[in-house]
């Protein structure tokens, strides 16, 4: 039964990991392709892209929560069946500490991105209507905040790669 629970938890953990890292990866692709189209504002396209991007932070927060939760289920399942926590090597302990530190950094950057640049983009997009071309200064400000948001997304993606690396180290160093 222990192995079954560990396997199911691992499947959920891996699925959520893919979803967690996939979000920023695809947002970087979407925003990178939009950037190639130049600085002109095209309401239907830009509104469409923002509709896709706006839902991503909430999904990332949910995925991060589920990753932490399923991550804590591994030792909990072991404790439930063995009556003690698994002894870990020094390398595994370092990997756990670094992984959780990276998770805190990712969460902090996600919060800043959501309440900083993403909020500014939402506010500016809220002032733009499809029937009137926005002033160049509004478009420039919008693109400035989009660039900030994209840079933070790239930072989160790099941190996520680090989390995955330390997860692999943790699994093999036990």
PDB file of C-alpha atoms in Angstrom:
ATOM      1  CA  UNK A   1       0.000   0.000   0.000  1.00  0.00           C
ATOM      2  CA  UNK A   2       2.877   2.362   0.800  1.00  0.00           C
ATOM      3  CA  UNK A   3       4.364   1.910  -2.672  1.00  0.00           C
ATOM      4  CA  UNK A   4       0.978   2.495  -4.288  1.00  0.00           C
ATOM      5  CA  UNK A   5       0.486   5.770  -2.403  1.00  0.00           C
ATOM      6  CA  UNK A   6       4.041   6.879  -3.169  1.00  0.00           C
ATOM      7  CA  UNK A   7       3.532   6.061  -6.859  1.00  0.00           C
ATOM      8  CA  UNK A   8       0.219   7.926  -7.076  1.00  0.00           C
ATOM      9  CA  UNK A   9       1.751  10.894  -5.252  1.00  0.00           C
ATOM     10  CA  UNK A  10       4.741  10.837  -7.617  1.00  0.00           C
ATOM     11  CA  UNK A  11       2.440  10.825 -10.656  1.00  0.00           C
ATOM     12  CA  UNK A  12       0.507  13.827  -9.322  1.00  0.00           C
ATOM     13  CA  UNK A  13       3.748  15.573  -8.318  1.00  0.00           C
ATOM     14  CA  UNK A  14       5.261  15.083 -11.788  1.00  0.00           C
ATOM     15  CA  UNK A  15       2.079  16.158 -13.568  1.00  0.00           C
ATOM     16  CA  UNK A  16       1.915  19.355 -11.506  1.00  0.00           C
ATOM     17  CA  UNK A  17       5.645  19.949 -12.086  1.00  0.00           C
ATOM     18  CA  UNK A  18       5.115  19.836 -15.847  1.00  0.00           C
ATOM     19  CA  UNK A  19       2.138  22.201 -15.572  1.00  0.00           C
ATOM     20  CA  UNK A  20       4.078  24.552 -13.264  1.00  0.00           C
ATOM     21  CA  UNK A  21       7.073  24.877 -15.562  1.00  0.00           C
ATOM     22  CA  UNK A  22       4.962  24.741 -18.732  1.00  0.00           C
ATOM     23  CA  UNK A  23       3.033  27.911 -17.921  1.00  0.00           C
ATOM     24  CA  UNK A  24       5.960  30.337 -17.891  1.00  0.00           C
ATOM     25  CA  UNK A  25       7.603  28.469 -20.775  1.00  0.00           C
ATOM     26  CA  UNK A  26       4.595  28.968 -23.033  1.00  0.00           C
ATOM     27  CA  UNK A  27       4.043  32.539 -21.832  1.00  0.00           C
ATOM     28  CA  UNK A  28       7.638  33.275 -22.842  1.00  0.00           C
ATOM     29  CA  UNK A  29       6.947  31.795 -26.278  1.00  0.00           C
ATOM     30  CA  UNK A  30       3.717  33.784 -26.671  1.00  0.00           C
ATOM     31  CA  UNK A  31       5.222  37.075 -25.532  1.00  0.00           C
ATOM     32  CA  UNK A  32       8.392  36.469 -27.549  1.00  0.00           C
ATOM     33  CA  UNK A  33       6.341  35.993 -30.702  1.00  0.00           C
ATOM     34  CA  UNK A  34       4.299  39.109 -29.913  1.00  0.00           C
ATOM     35  CA  UNK A  35       7.517  41.085 -29.466  1.00  0.00           C
ATOM     36  CA  UNK A  36       8.653  40.061 -32.967  1.00  0.00           C
ATOM     37  CA  UNK A  37       5.530  41.710 -34.401  1.00  0.00           C
ATOM     38  CA  UNK A  38       6.782  45.139 -33.439  1.00  0.00           C
ATOM     39  CA  UNK A  39       5.601  48.014 -31.286  1.00  0.00           C
ATOM     40  CA  UNK A  40       2.291  48.673 -33.043  1.00  0.00           C
ATOM     41  CA  UNK A  41      -0.802  48.006 -30.965  1.00  0.00           C
ATOM     42  CA  UNK A  42      -3.382  45.687 -32.506  1.00  0.00           C
ATOM     43  CA  UNK A  43      -6.390  45.560 -30.175  1.00  0.00           C
ATOM     44  CA  UNK A  44      -7.863  42.162 -31.164  1.00  0.00           C
ATOM     45  CA  UNK A  45      -4.499  40.410 -31.016  1.00  0.00           C
ATOM     46  CA  UNK A  46      -3.253  42.181 -27.893  1.00  0.00           C
ATOM     47  CA  UNK A  47      -6.547  41.673 -26.059  1.00  0.00           C
ATOM     48  CA  UNK A  48      -6.503  37.984 -27.027  1.00  0.00           C
ATOM     49  CA  UNK A  49      -2.933  37.557 -25.735  1.00  0.00           C
ATOM     50  CA  UNK A  50      -3.738  39.350 -22.488  1.00  0.00           C
ATOM     51  CA  UNK A  51      -6.781  37.145 -21.955  1.00  0.00           C
ATOM     52  CA  UNK A  52      -4.491  34.105 -22.176  1.00  0.00           C
ATOM     53  CA  UNK A  53      -1.730  35.599 -20.029  1.00  0.00           C
ATOM     54  CA  UNK A  54      -4.001  37.003 -17.288  1.00  0.00           C
ATOM     55  CA  UNK A  55      -5.112  33.554 -16.118  1.00  0.00           C
ATOM     56  CA  UNK A  56      -1.601  32.179 -15.821  1.00  0.00           C
ATOM     57  CA  UNK A  57      -0.549  33.624 -12.429  1.00  0.00           C
ATOM     58  CA  UNK A  58      -3.462  32.021 -10.589  1.00  0.00           C
ATOM     59  CA  UNK A  59      -2.682  28.671 -12.193  1.00  0.00           C
ATOM     60  CA  UNK A  60       0.988  29.034 -11.221  1.00  0.00           C
ATOM     61  CA  UNK A  61       0.059  29.757  -7.593  1.00  0.00           C
ATOM     62  CA  UNK A  62      -2.188  26.675  -7.551  1.00  0.00           C
ATOM     63  CA  UNK A  63       0.515  24.504  -9.133  1.00  0.00           C
ATOM     64  CA  UNK A  64       3.119  25.765  -6.661  1.00  0.00           C
ATOM     65  CA  UNK A  65       0.798  25.014  -3.739  1.00  0.00           C
ATOM     66  CA  UNK A  66       0.132  21.509  -5.099  1.00  0.00           C
ATOM     67  CA  UNK A  67       3.856  20.918  -5.615  1.00  0.00           C
ATOM     68  CA  UNK A  68       4.636  21.835  -2.025  1.00  0.00           C
ATOM     69  CA  UNK A  69       1.705  19.757  -0.775  1.00  0.00           C
ATOM     70  CA  UNK A  70       2.595  16.635  -2.769  1.00  0.00           C
ATOM     71  CA  UNK A  71       6.253  17.168  -1.847  1.00  0.00           C
ATOM     72  CA  UNK A  72       5.355  16.978   1.841  1.00  0.00           C
ATOM     73  CA  UNK A  73       3.241  13.879   1.196  1.00  0.00           C
ATOM     74  CA  UNK A  74       6.372  11.831   0.404  1.00  0.00           C
ATOM     75  CA  UNK A  75       7.785  11.913   3.951  1.00  0.00           C
ATOM     76  CA  UNK A  76       4.266  11.800   5.424  1.00  0.00           C
ATOM     77  CA  UNK A  77       3.479   8.559   3.570  1.00  0.00           C
ATOM     78  CA  UNK A  78       6.794   7.072   4.686  1.00  0.00           C
ATOM     79  CA  UNK A  79       6.090   8.092   8.282  1.00  0.00           C
ATOM     80  CA  UNK A  80       2.564   6.669   8.122  1.00  0.00           C
ATOM     81  CA  UNK A  81       3.816   3.212   7.153  1.00  0.00           C
ATOM     82  CA  UNK A  82       7.269   3.105   8.771  1.00  0.00           C
ATOM     83  CA  UNK A  83       6.650   5.048  11.981  1.00  0.00           C
ATOM     84  CA  UNK A  84       9.621   7.338  11.372  1.00  0.00           C
ATOM     85  CA  UNK A  85      10.961   9.739   8.812  1.00  0.00           C
ATOM     86  CA  UNK A  86      13.452   8.437   6.294  1.00  0.00           C
ATOM     87  CA  UNK A  87      17.059   9.246   7.111  1.00  0.00           C
ATOM     88  CA  UNK A  88      18.589  11.425   4.440  1.00  0.00           C
ATOM     89  CA  UNK A  89      22.146  11.925   3.302  1.00  0.00           C
ATOM     90  CA  UNK A  90      23.831  15.272   3.774  1.00  0.00           C
ATOM     91  CA  UNK A  91      23.499  15.915   0.043  1.00  0.00           C
ATOM     92  CA  UNK A  92      19.748  15.243   0.214  1.00  0.00           C
ATOM     93  CA  UNK A  93      19.384  17.649   3.144  1.00  0.00           C
ATOM     94  CA  UNK A  94      21.225  20.380   1.231  1.00  0.00           C
ATOM     95  CA  UNK A  95      19.040  19.690  -1.804  1.00  0.00           C
ATOM     96  CA  UNK A  96      15.887  20.049   0.328  1.00  0.00           C
ATOM     97  CA  UNK A  97      17.047  23.347   1.809  1.00  0.00           C
ATOM     98  CA  UNK A  98      18.078  24.796  -1.562  1.00  0.00           C
ATOM     99  CA  UNK A  99      14.896  23.538  -3.249  1.00  0.00           C
ATOM    100  CA  UNK A 100      12.673  25.147  -0.610  1.00  0.00           C
ATOM    101  CA  UNK A 101      14.692  28.361  -0.777  1.00  0.00           C
ATOM    102  CA  UNK A 102      14.139  28.428  -4.560  1.00  0.00           C
ATOM    103  CA  UNK A 103      10.423  27.779  -4.018  1.00  0.00           C
ATOM    104  CA  UNK A 104      10.252  30.800  -1.689  1.00  0.00           C
ATOM    105  CA  UNK A 105      12.094  32.946  -4.226  1.00  0.00           C
ATOM    106  CA  UNK A 106       9.778  31.772  -7.035  1.00  0.00           C
ATOM    107  CA  UNK A 107       6.738  32.530  -4.888  1.00  0.00           C
ATOM    108  CA  UNK A 108       8.100  35.995  -4.045  1.00  0.00           C
ATOM    109  CA  UNK A 109       8.838  36.812  -7.685  1.00  0.00           C
ATOM    110  CA  UNK A 110       5.389  35.536  -8.688  1.00  0.00           C
ATOM    111  CA  UNK A 111       3.752  37.772  -6.071  1.00  0.00           C
ATOM    112  CA  UNK A 112       5.757  40.788  -7.199  1.00  0.00           C
ATOM    113  CA  UNK A 113       4.989  40.098 -10.856  1.00  0.00           C
ATOM    114  CA  UNK A 114       1.280  39.657 -10.177  1.00  0.00           C
ATOM    115  CA  UNK A 115       0.862  42.737  -7.996  1.00  0.00           C
ATOM    116  CA  UNK A 116       3.393  44.863  -9.907  1.00  0.00           C
ATOM    117  CA  UNK A 117       3.813  44.672 -13.683  1.00  0.00           C
ATOM    118  CA  UNK A 118       0.824  42.385 -14.334  1.00  0.00           C
ATOM    119  CA  UNK A 119      -1.485  44.764 -12.458  1.00  0.00           C
ATOM    120  CA  UNK A 120      -0.132  47.729 -14.433  1.00  0.00           C
ATOM    121  CA  UNK A 121      -0.732  45.870 -17.711  1.00  0.00           C
ATOM    122  CA  UNK A 122      -4.303  45.013 -16.646  1.00  0.00           C
ATOM    123  CA  UNK A 123      -4.965  48.636 -15.664  1.00  0.00           C
ATOM    124  CA  UNK A 124      -3.651  49.998 -18.958  1.00  0.00           C
ATOM    125  CA  UNK A 125      -5.488  47.381 -21.030  1.00  0.00           C
ATOM    126  CA  UNK A 126      -8.654  48.340 -19.140  1.00  0.00           C
ATOM    127  CA  UNK A 127      -8.404  51.890 -20.499  1.00  0.00           C
ATOM    128  CA  UNK A 128      -8.027  50.802 -24.123  1.00  0.00           C
ATOM    129  CA  UNK A 129     -11.103  50.210 -26.246  1.00  0.00           C
ATOM    130  CA  UNK A 130     -11.340  48.468 -29.622  1.00  0.00           C
ATOM    131  CA  UNK A 131     -12.982  51.451 -31.319  1.00  0.00           C
ATOM    132  CA  UNK A 132     -10.239  54.014 -30.640  1.00  0.00           C
ATOM    133  CA  UNK A 133      -6.509  53.722 -31.269  1.00  0.00           C
ATOM    134  CA  UNK A 134      -4.597  54.431 -28.024  1.00  0.00           C
ATOM    135  CA  UNK A 135      -2.077  57.264 -27.739  1.00  0.00           C
ATOM    136  CA  UNK A 136       1.527  56.313 -28.408  1.00  0.00           C
ATOM    137  CA  UNK A 137       2.458  57.136 -24.789  1.00  0.00           C
ATOM    138  CA  UNK A 138      -0.154  54.647 -23.529  1.00  0.00           C
ATOM    139  CA  UNK A 139       1.155  51.951 -25.878  1.00  0.00           C
ATOM    140  CA  UNK A 140       4.761  52.671 -24.853  1.00  0.00           C
ATOM    141  CA  UNK A 141       3.823  52.412 -21.167  1.00  0.00           C
ATOM    142  CA  UNK A 142       1.938  49.183 -21.835  1.00  0.00           C
ATOM    143  CA  UNK A 143       4.908  47.673 -23.660  1.00  0.00           C
ATOM    144  CA  UNK A 144       7.260  48.808 -20.868  1.00  0.00           C
ATOM    145  CA  UNK A 145       5.218  46.914 -18.250  1.00  0.00           C
ATOM    146  CA  UNK A 146       4.866  43.934 -20.554  1.00  0.00           C
ATOM    147  CA  UNK A 147       8.652  43.788 -20.892  1.00  0.00           C
ATOM    148  CA  UNK A 148       9.010  43.904 -17.092  1.00  0.00           C
ATOM    149  CA  UNK A 149       6.445  41.120 -16.727  1.00  0.00           C
ATOM    150  CA  UNK A 150       8.238  39.045 -19.375  1.00  0.00           C
ATOM    151  CA  UNK A 151      11.604  39.487 -17.632  1.00  0.00           C
ATOM    152  CA  UNK A 152      10.092  38.311 -14.344  1.00  0.00           C
ATOM    153  CA  UNK A 153       8.498  35.362 -16.129  1.00  0.00           C
ATOM    154  CA  UNK A 154      11.931  34.439 -17.474  1.00  0.00           C
ATOM    155  CA  UNK A 155      13.338  34.671 -13.940  1.00  0.00           C
ATOM    156  CA  UNK A 156      10.621  32.351 -12.635  1.00  0.00           C
ATOM    157  CA  UNK A 157      11.312  29.893 -15.450  1.00  0.00           C
ATOM    158  CA  UNK A 158      15.023  29.784 -14.570  1.00  0.00           C
ATOM    159  CA  UNK A 159      14.184  29.279 -10.885  1.00  0.00           C
ATOM    160  CA  UNK A 160      11.828  26.450 -11.859  1.00  0.00           C
ATOM    161  CA  UNK A 161      14.638  24.718 -13.720  1.00  0.00           C
ATOM    162  CA  UNK A 162      16.701  24.975 -10.529  1.00  0.00           C
ATOM    163  CA  UNK A 163      13.849  23.464  -8.517  1.00  0.00           C
ATOM    164  CA  UNK A 164      13.660  20.537 -10.938  1.00  0.00           C
ATOM    165  CA  UNK A 165      17.425  19.995 -10.776  1.00  0.00           C
ATOM    166  CA  UNK A 166      17.402  19.918  -6.973  1.00  0.00           C
ATOM    167  CA  UNK A 167      14.360  17.628  -7.010  1.00  0.00           C
ATOM    168  CA  UNK A 168      16.337  15.162  -9.123  1.00  0.00           C
ATOM    169  CA  UNK A 169      19.339  15.462  -6.800  1.00  0.00           C
ATOM    170  CA  UNK A 170      17.044  14.881  -3.832  1.00  0.00           C
ATOM    171  CA  UNK A 171      15.534  11.737  -5.348  1.00  0.00           C
ATOM    172  CA  UNK A 172      18.919  10.214  -6.156  1.00  0.00           C
ATOM    173  CA  UNK A 173      20.683  11.337  -2.964  1.00  0.00           C
ATOM    174  CA  UNK A 174      18.242   9.692  -0.530  1.00  0.00           C
TER     175      UNK A 174
END
